[in-house]
Tab-separated table of C-alpha atoms and ligand atoms in Angstrom:
chain	number	residue	atom	x	y	z
A	13	UNK	CA	-2.077	4.204	23.157
A	14	UNK	CA	1.651	3.728	22.951
A	15	UNK	CA	4.108	6.418	21.002
A	16	UNK	CA	6.121	5.396	17.920
A	17	UNK	CA	8.458	7.843	17.641
A	18	UNK	CA	11.090	4.910	18.205
A	19	UNK	CA	10.003	2.507	15.412
A	20	UNK	CA	12.860	3.747	12.865
A	21	UNK	CA	15.523	3.247	15.272
A	22	UNK	CA	18.912	1.616	14.480
A	23	UNK	CA	18.985	-2.247	15.132
A	24	UNK	CA	15.306	-2.119	14.549
A	25	UNK	CA	13.333	-4.839	12.147
A	26	UNK	CA	11.453	-3.327	8.541
A	27	UNK	CA	9.561	-5.075	6.602
A	28	UNK	CA	8.583	-4.226	2.975
A	29	UNK	CA	6.137	-5.573	0.435
A	30	UNK	CA	6.618	-3.829	-2.829
A	31	UNK	CA	10.812	-3.199	-2.331
A	32	UNK	CA	11.568	-3.429	-5.976
A	33	UNK	CA	9.980	-0.033	-7.235
A	34	UNK	CA	8.578	3.377	-5.980
A	35	UNK	CA	7.351	4.009	-2.521
A	36	UNK	CA	8.804	0.834	-1.509
A	37	UNK	CA	12.156	1.110	-2.461
A	38	UNK	CA	12.500	4.851	-0.813
A	39	UNK	CA	11.428	3.762	2.243
A	40	UNK	CA	14.071	0.504	1.849
A	41	UNK	CA	16.208	3.300	1.658
A	42	UNK	CA	15.095	5.563	3.774
A	43	UNK	CA	15.372	2.809	7.048
A	44	UNK	CA	18.364	1.473	5.817
A	45	UNK	CA	19.966	5.104	6.710
A	46	UNK	CA	18.139	4.539	9.922
A	47	UNK	CA	20.150	1.493	10.611
A	48	UNK	CA	17.393	-0.580	10.275
A	49	UNK	CA	17.432	-4.365	9.390
A	50	UNK	CA	15.832	-4.969	6.447
A	51	UNK	CA	13.309	-7.638	4.849
A	52	UNK	CA	12.197	-6.630	1.404
A	53	UNK	CA	10.055	-8.797	-0.440
A	54	UNK	CA	8.696	-8.735	-3.977
A	55	UNK	CA	7.476	-10.765	-6.876
A	56	UNK	CA	9.952	-9.302	-9.555
A	57	UNK	CA	13.584	-10.289	-8.166
A	58	UNK	CA	15.954	-8.107	-10.622
A	59	UNK	CA	13.670	-5.641	-9.231
A	60	UNK	CA	14.726	-6.502	-5.680
A	61	UNK	CA	18.296	-6.939	-6.402
A	62	UNK	CA	18.027	-3.094	-7.415
A	63	UNK	CA	16.846	-2.063	-4.784
A	64	UNK	CA	19.153	-4.302	-2.911
A	65	UNK	CA	22.293	-2.806	-4.990
A	66	UNK	CA	21.564	0.951	-3.665
A	67	UNK	CA	21.739	0.396	0.520
A	68	UNK	CA	25.283	1.101	2.187
A	69	UNK	CA	26.728	-1.981	2.084
A	70	UNK	CA	26.683	-2.828	5.888
A	71	UNK	CA	22.855	-3.094	5.839
A	72	UNK	CA	20.965	-5.808	7.020
A	73	UNK	CA	18.704	-7.347	4.608
A	74	UNK	CA	17.140	-10.713	3.686
A	75	UNK	CA	15.777	-10.305	0.165
A	76	UNK	CA	12.213	-12.229	0.022
A	77	UNK	CA	10.988	-12.117	-3.749
A	78	UNK	CA	7.575	-13.181	-2.334
A	79	UNK	CA	3.457	-13.126	-4.198
A	80	UNK	CA	1.835	-11.182	-1.831
A	81	UNK	CA	-0.836	-12.475	-3.352
A	82	UNK	CA	-0.575	-16.034	-1.639
A	83	UNK	CA	-1.033	-16.570	1.264
A	84	UNK	CA	1.564	-19.218	2.200
A	85	UNK	CA	4.352	-16.990	0.779
A	86	UNK	CA	3.614	-14.229	2.752
A	87	UNK	CA	3.502	-16.286	6.024
A	88	UNK	CA	6.320	-17.961	4.945
A	89	UNK	CA	8.028	-14.380	4.956
A	90	UNK	CA	7.122	-14.009	8.572
A	91	UNK	CA	8.548	-17.467	9.503
A	92	UNK	CA	11.897	-16.211	7.710
A	93	UNK	CA	12.284	-12.463	9.405
A	94	UNK	CA	11.880	-14.005	12.082
A	95	UNK	CA	14.254	-16.625	12.370
A	96	UNK	CA	16.603	-14.692	10.814
A	97	UNK	CA	16.030	-11.210	12.968
A	98	UNK	CA	13.722	-12.390	15.868
A	99	UNK	CA	11.710	-9.297	15.161
A	100	UNK	CA	9.084	-7.124	12.982
A	101	UNK	CA	8.933	-3.997	14.409
A	102	UNK	CA	7.790	-1.785	11.024
A	103	UNK	CA	5.420	-3.332	8.639
A	104	UNK	CA	4.510	-2.000	5.300
A	105	UNK	CA	1.909	-3.917	3.462
A	106	UNK	CA	2.524	-2.053	0.623
A	107	UNK	CA	2.908	-4.305	-2.782
A	108	UNK	CA	0.356	-3.471	-5.025
A	109	UNK	CA	-0.990	-3.313	-8.664
A	110	UNK	CA	-3.261	-0.788	-11.182
A	111	UNK	CA	-5.786	-0.940	-13.210
A	112	UNK	CA	-8.511	0.037	-15.434
A	113	UNK	CA	-11.833	0.109	-17.162
A	114	UNK	CA	-15.596	0.409	-17.265
A	115	UNK	CA	-17.230	-1.628	-14.999
A	116	UNK	CA	-19.185	-3.524	-17.061
A	117	UNK	CA	-16.235	-4.574	-19.061
A	118	UNK	CA	-14.126	-5.638	-16.044
A	119	UNK	CA	-13.120	-9.252	-16.325
A	120	UNK	CA	-13.151	-12.074	-13.193
A	121	UNK	CA	-9.108	-11.759	-13.649
A	122	UNK	CA	-8.905	-8.479	-13.294
A	123	UNK	CA	-10.891	-9.104	-10.032
A	124	UNK	CA	-8.921	-12.458	-9.126
A	125	UNK	CA	-5.415	-10.036	-9.844
A	126	UNK	CA	-6.373	-6.781	-8.261
A	127	UNK	CA	-7.746	-7.517	-5.310
A	128	UNK	CA	-5.364	-10.597	-4.702
A	129	UNK	CA	-2.136	-8.250	-4.826
A	130	UNK	CA	-3.890	-4.923	-3.426
A	131	UNK	CA	-6.304	-6.396	-0.964
A	132	UNK	CA	-5.537	-9.931	-0.040
A	133	UNK	CA	-1.235	-9.159	0.231
A	134	UNK	CA	-2.360	-6.652	3.097
A	135	UNK	CA	-4.801	-9.432	4.686
A	136	UNK	CA	-1.899	-11.957	4.563
A	137	UNK	CA	0.567	-9.229	6.000
A	138	UNK	CA	-1.472	-8.921	8.623
A	139	UNK	CA	-2.208	-12.737	9.448
A	140	UNK	CA	1.036	-13.556	9.157
A	141	UNK	CA	2.971	-10.763	11.260
A	142	UNK	CA	0.886	-9.344	13.703
A	143	UNK	CA	0.102	-12.477	15.856
A	144	UNK	CA	4.531	-13.005	15.624
A	145	UNK	CA	4.282	-8.887	17.257
A	146	UNK	CA	1.850	-9.334	19.364
A	147	UNK	CA	3.883	-12.302	21.293
A	148	UNK	CA	6.799	-10.445	20.766
A	149	UNK	CA	5.377	-7.426	23.252
A	150	UNK	CA	7.492	-5.086	21.269
A	151	UNK	CA	6.788	-1.718	19.874
A	152	UNK	CA	5.598	-2.493	16.868
A	153	UNK	CA	3.730	-0.435	13.488
A	154	UNK	CA	1.865	-1.252	10.320
A	155	UNK	CA	1.600	0.649	7.395
A	156	UNK	CA	-1.141	-0.955	4.895
A	157	UNK	CA	-0.633	1.300	1.507
A	158	UNK	CA	-4.026	2.368	0.289
A	159	UNK	CA	-4.622	5.218	-1.753
A	160	UNK	CA	-6.787	8.283	-2.027
A	161	UNK	CA	-8.390	5.709	-4.802
A	162	UNK	CA	-9.580	3.950	-1.358
A	163	UNK	CA	-11.100	7.226	-0.211
A	164	UNK	CA	-13.330	8.368	-3.199
A	165	UNK	CA	-14.902	6.398	-5.862
A	166	UNK	CA	-12.812	7.186	-9.603
A	167	UNK	CA	-14.503	6.448	-12.444
A	168	UNK	CA	-12.902	3.618	-14.777
A	169	UNK	CA	-11.186	1.803	-11.445
A	170	UNK	CA	-13.937	0.147	-9.668
A	171	UNK	CA	-11.466	-2.831	-9.414
A	172	UNK	CA	-8.969	-0.406	-7.949
A	173	UNK	CA	-11.273	1.404	-5.961
A	174	UNK	CA	-12.799	-1.959	-4.121
A	175	UNK	CA	-9.229	-3.029	-3.479
A	176	UNK	CA	-8.159	0.232	-1.738
A	177	UNK	CA	-11.157	0.809	0.472
A	178	UNK	CA	-11.107	-2.565	1.705
A	179	UNK	CA	-7.389	-1.625	2.530
A	180	UNK	CA	-8.918	1.135	4.389
A	181	UNK	CA	-11.642	-0.443	6.174
A	182	UNK	CA	-9.079	-2.985	7.066
A	183	UNK	CA	-6.861	-0.488	8.740
A	184	UNK	CA	-8.895	0.854	10.775
A	185	UNK	CA	-10.933	-2.378	11.765
A	186	UNK	CA	-7.108	-3.610	12.636
A	187	UNK	CA	-6.232	-0.288	14.350
A	188	UNK	CA	-9.625	-0.507	16.975
A	189	UNK	CA	-8.776	-4.030	17.217
A	190	UNK	CA	-5.692	-3.019	18.528
A	191	UNK	CA	-6.441	-0.386	20.980
A	192	UNK	CA	-9.500	-2.712	21.917
A	193	UNK	CA	-6.750	-5.091	23.134
A	194	UNK	CA	-4.667	-2.273	24.231
A	195	UNK	CA	-1.098	-3.767	21.802
A	196	UNK	CA	1.882	-2.078	21.720
A	197	UNK	CA	1.525	-2.040	17.887
A	198	UNK	CA	-0.132	1.070	15.673
A	199	UNK	CA	-1.285	1.071	12.353
A	200	UNK	CA	-1.888	3.455	9.641
A	201	UNK	CA	-2.896	3.577	6.338
A	202	UNK	CA	-0.844	5.584	3.599
A	203	UNK	CA	-3.375	7.269	0.739
A	204	UNK	CA	-1.501	9.265	-1.483
A	205	UNK	CA	-2.617	10.319	-5.434
A	206	UNK	CA	-0.518	10.354	-8.519
A	207	UNK	CA	2.801	9.896	-7.785
A	208	UNK	CA	5.762	9.283	-10.275
A	209	UNK	CA	6.571	5.303	-9.849
A	210	UNK	CA	5.974	2.361	-11.487
A	211	UNK	CA	2.435	1.681	-11.201
A	212	UNK	CA	1.401	2.339	-14.663
A	213	UNK	CA	3.144	-0.411	-15.670
A	214	UNK	CA	1.659	-2.964	-13.589
A	215	UNK	CA	0.554	-4.706	-15.863
A	216	UNK	CA	4.430	-6.464	-16.085
A	217	UNK	CA	3.964	-8.410	-12.834
A	218	UNK	CA	0.147	-10.042	-14.216
A	219	UNK	CA	0.664	-13.293	-14.171
A	220	UNK	CA	0.138	-14.905	-17.101
A	221	UNK	CA	-2.519	-17.164	-15.727
A	222	UNK	CA	-5.110	-14.359	-14.948
A	223	UNK	CA	-3.937	-12.731	-18.621
A	224	UNK	CA	-8.032	-12.283	-19.858
A	225	UNK	CA	-8.361	-7.783	-19.357
A	226	UNK	CA	-10.556	-5.724	-19.973
A	227	UNK	CA	-10.808	-4.102	-23.463
A	228	UNK	CA	-10.924	-0.169	-22.030
A	229	UNK	CA	-7.802	-0.958	-19.638
A	230	UNK	CA	-5.997	0.596	-23.033
A	231	UNK	CA	-7.801	3.719	-23.259
A	232	UNK	CA	-7.703	3.703	-18.800
A	233	UNK	CA	-3.917	3.412	-18.777
A	234	UNK	CA	-3.101	6.137	-21.328
A	235	UNK	CA	-5.084	9.006	-19.182
A	236	UNK	CA	-3.459	7.618	-15.907
A	237	UNK	CA	-0.076	7.344	-17.270
A	238	UNK	CA	-0.608	11.643	-17.839
A	239	UNK	CA	-1.853	11.843	-14.408
A	240	UNK	CA	0.760	10.059	-12.993
A	241	UNK	CA	3.540	11.838	-15.160
A	242	UNK	CA	1.590	15.048	-13.598
A	243	UNK	CA	2.616	14.378	-10.284
A	244	UNK	CA	4.695	16.699	-8.254
A	245	UNK	CA	5.312	14.305	-5.168
A	246	UNK	CA	8.148	12.171	-5.677
A	247	UNK	CA	7.986	8.753	-3.669
A	248	UNK	CA	10.847	9.837	-1.618
A	249	UNK	CA	8.579	12.407	-0.448
A	250	UNK	CA	6.282	9.842	-0.235
A	251	UNK	CA	8.349	7.105	2.212
A	252	UNK	CA	9.542	10.776	4.357
A	253	UNK	CA	5.475	11.353	5.027
A	254	UNK	CA	5.517	7.618	5.915
A	255	UNK	CA	8.239	7.799	7.888
A	256	UNK	CA	6.871	11.063	9.602
A	257	UNK	CA	3.641	9.941	10.654
A	258	UNK	CA	5.382	6.617	12.175
A	259	UNK	CA	7.255	9.104	14.394
A	260	UNK	CA	4.068	10.914	15.621
A	261	UNK	CA	1.410	8.303	14.415
A	262	UNK	CA	-0.574	9.249	12.963
A	263	UNK	CA	-3.238	6.774	11.343
A	264	UNK	CA	-4.500	8.445	8.313
A	265	UNK	CA	-1.306	9.685	6.018
A	266	UNK	CA	-2.710	12.151	3.036
A	267	UNK	CA	0.404	13.691	1.095
A	268	UNK	CA	-2.273	15.062	-1.282
A	269	UNK	CA	-3.837	18.080	0.830
A	270	UNK	CA	-6.513	18.228	-1.643
A	271	UNK	CA	-7.829	14.984	-1.505
A	272	UNK	CA	-9.593	15.849	1.792
A	273	UNK	CA	-11.705	18.495	-0.139
A	274	UNK	CA	-13.026	15.004	-2.148
A	275	UNK	CA	-13.391	12.951	0.716
A	276	UNK	CA	-15.693	15.855	2.434
A	277	UNK	CA	-17.630	15.799	-0.688
A	278	UNK	CA	-18.234	12.439	-0.680
A	279	UNK	CA	-19.277	12.289	3.512
A	280	UNK	CA	-21.715	15.401	2.238
A	281	UNK	CA	-23.434	13.529	-0.254
A	282	UNK	CA	-23.606	10.730	2.287
A	283	UNK	CA	-25.039	12.838	5.127
A	284	UNK	CA	-27.016	14.698	2.893
A	285	UNK	CA	-28.472	12.276	0.816
A	286	UNK	CA	-27.274	13.610	-2.570
A	287	UNK	CA	-26.115	11.991	-5.763
A	288	UNK	CA	-22.417	10.902	-5.866
A	289	UNK	CA	-20.512	14.240	-7.398
A	290	UNK	CA	-17.216	13.497	-8.980
A	291	UNK	CA	-15.010	15.345	-7.549
A	292	UNK	CA	-12.221	13.852	-10.226
A	293	UNK	CA	-11.126	16.026	-12.731
A	294	UNK	CA	-12.380	15.052	-16.179
A	295	UNK	CA	-9.474	16.082	-18.104
A	296	UNK	CA	-6.095	14.848	-16.400
B	318	NAD	N1	2.418	5.703	-7.558
B	318	NAD	C1	0.922	6.200	-7.280
B	318	NAD	O1	0.252	6.674	-7.614
B	318	NAD	C2	-0.225	5.574	-5.940
B	318	NAD	C3	-1.188	6.432	-5.270
B	318	NAD	C4	-1.306	5.879	-4.337
B	318	NAD	C5	-1.247	4.398	-4.310
B	318	NAD	N2	-0.300	3.957	-4.817
B	318	NAD	C6	0.089	2.153	-4.109
B	318	NAD	O2	1.173	2.245	-3.783
B	318	NAD	C7	1.817	1.162	-3.973
B	318	NAD	C8	3.536	1.267	-4.373
B	318	NAD	O3	2.990	1.712	-5.489
B	318	NAD	P1	4.316	2.079	-6.050
B	318	NAD	O4	3.470	3.960	-7.265
B	318	NAD	O5	5.494	1.868	-5.348
B	318	NAD	O6	4.071	1.443	-7.929
B	318	NAD	P2	5.910	0.622	-8.376
B	318	NAD	O7	4.757	-0.263	-9.597
B	318	NAD	O8	6.523	1.314	-8.622
B	318	NAD	O9	6.188	-0.615	-7.071
B	318	NAD	C9	5.200	-1.857	-6.744
B	318	NAD	C10	6.235	-2.988	-6.382
B	318	NAD	O10	5.350	-4.135	-6.653
B	318	NAD	C11	5.744	-5.138	-6.656
B	318	NAD	N3	4.502	-6.098	-7.393
B	318	NAD	C12	3.642	-6.014	-7.896
B	318	NAD	N4	2.949	-7.119	-7.560
B	318	NAD	C13	2.661	-7.498	-6.772
B	318	NAD	C14	3.113	-9.344	-6.079
B	318	NAD	N5	1.952	-10.186	-6.448
B	318	NAD	N6	3.792	-9.644	-5.017
B	318	NAD	C15	4.873	-8.832	-4.611
B	318	NAD	N7	5.262	-7.301	-4.859
B	318	NAD	C16	4.241	-6.973	-5.892
B	318	NAD	C17	6.117	-4.969	-8.259
B	318	NAD	O11	7.130	-5.510	-8.433
B	318	NAD	C18	6.844	-2.969	-7.766
B	318	NAD	O12	8.000	-2.788	-7.334
B	318	NAD	C19	0.963	-0.181	-3.980
B	318	NAD	O13	-0.075	-0.463	-3.055
B	318	NAD	C20	0.040	1.287	-5.377
B	318	NAD	O14	-1.466	0.637	-5.256
B	318	NAD	C21	-0.026	4.792	-5.765
């Protein structure tokens, strides 16, 4: 397996989705500080511009207003990346949206929107970039943003959990495939718990065409807002954790250590044929 210690190096190219806020913005700042060239994508053009305004003036940056749920948009981003910079060394498939509600009340629009952005956005990123990375033969690293909700099952978050469990297994499959091909591309999956970012305001980017929201969403959002506000790590801490994991070539990135207890309990439940334990605190 190729070491990834030189991926975040000056002159290398980083492609980051969801770069207008939160983790994407902080990792963009970190990569720029290392002298990397940046391709920054986000559905919200003003947020993208706000991130770019924070970068050192001499940063080579390509702004890509882009909805990652749309395959053609992500394919166009890959074409632009290679036309402008000729490579992609770090791909951060990170754009994501949150929402909740009882499973039986979720709407088809909830599923189309959240699976479209959180899961298909990552699928499109892999399909658009990995063939080009393989062809170039250069060392590269793909980091997919899942969540702690991709490792455990959170009541009131079925749509989000399904999307994020999908990202975890997709990342594991990709890892196995690339190892099997002896490729110079490594993979990591980011699984944080609550971190204060714009995630609780995700509805700001929900397309009007997918506007049918389940009736328990508002209750859930209020609880999530509290939990997110209580998060002790910052988005900058998460960006640093990603950089450290890429440098060390670690696959699972769990910045919140306590999540491992929930993972262990879930696996024990499965192995011992028990009913699933709810490891999420009732009152966040
Ligand atoms: N903040 C947390 O507590 C937390 C925890 C676990 C996982 N995550 C995941 O981290 C990732 C980043 O989220 P964040 O917390 O930084 O939230 P955020 O809202 O601050 O940033 C997400 C960015 O994605 C962009 N975006 C939304 N829909 C998009 C689309 N269709 N196409 C392109 N860009 C789009 C938004 O405009 C925003 O700039 C998400 O995948 C989220 O699910 C967040």
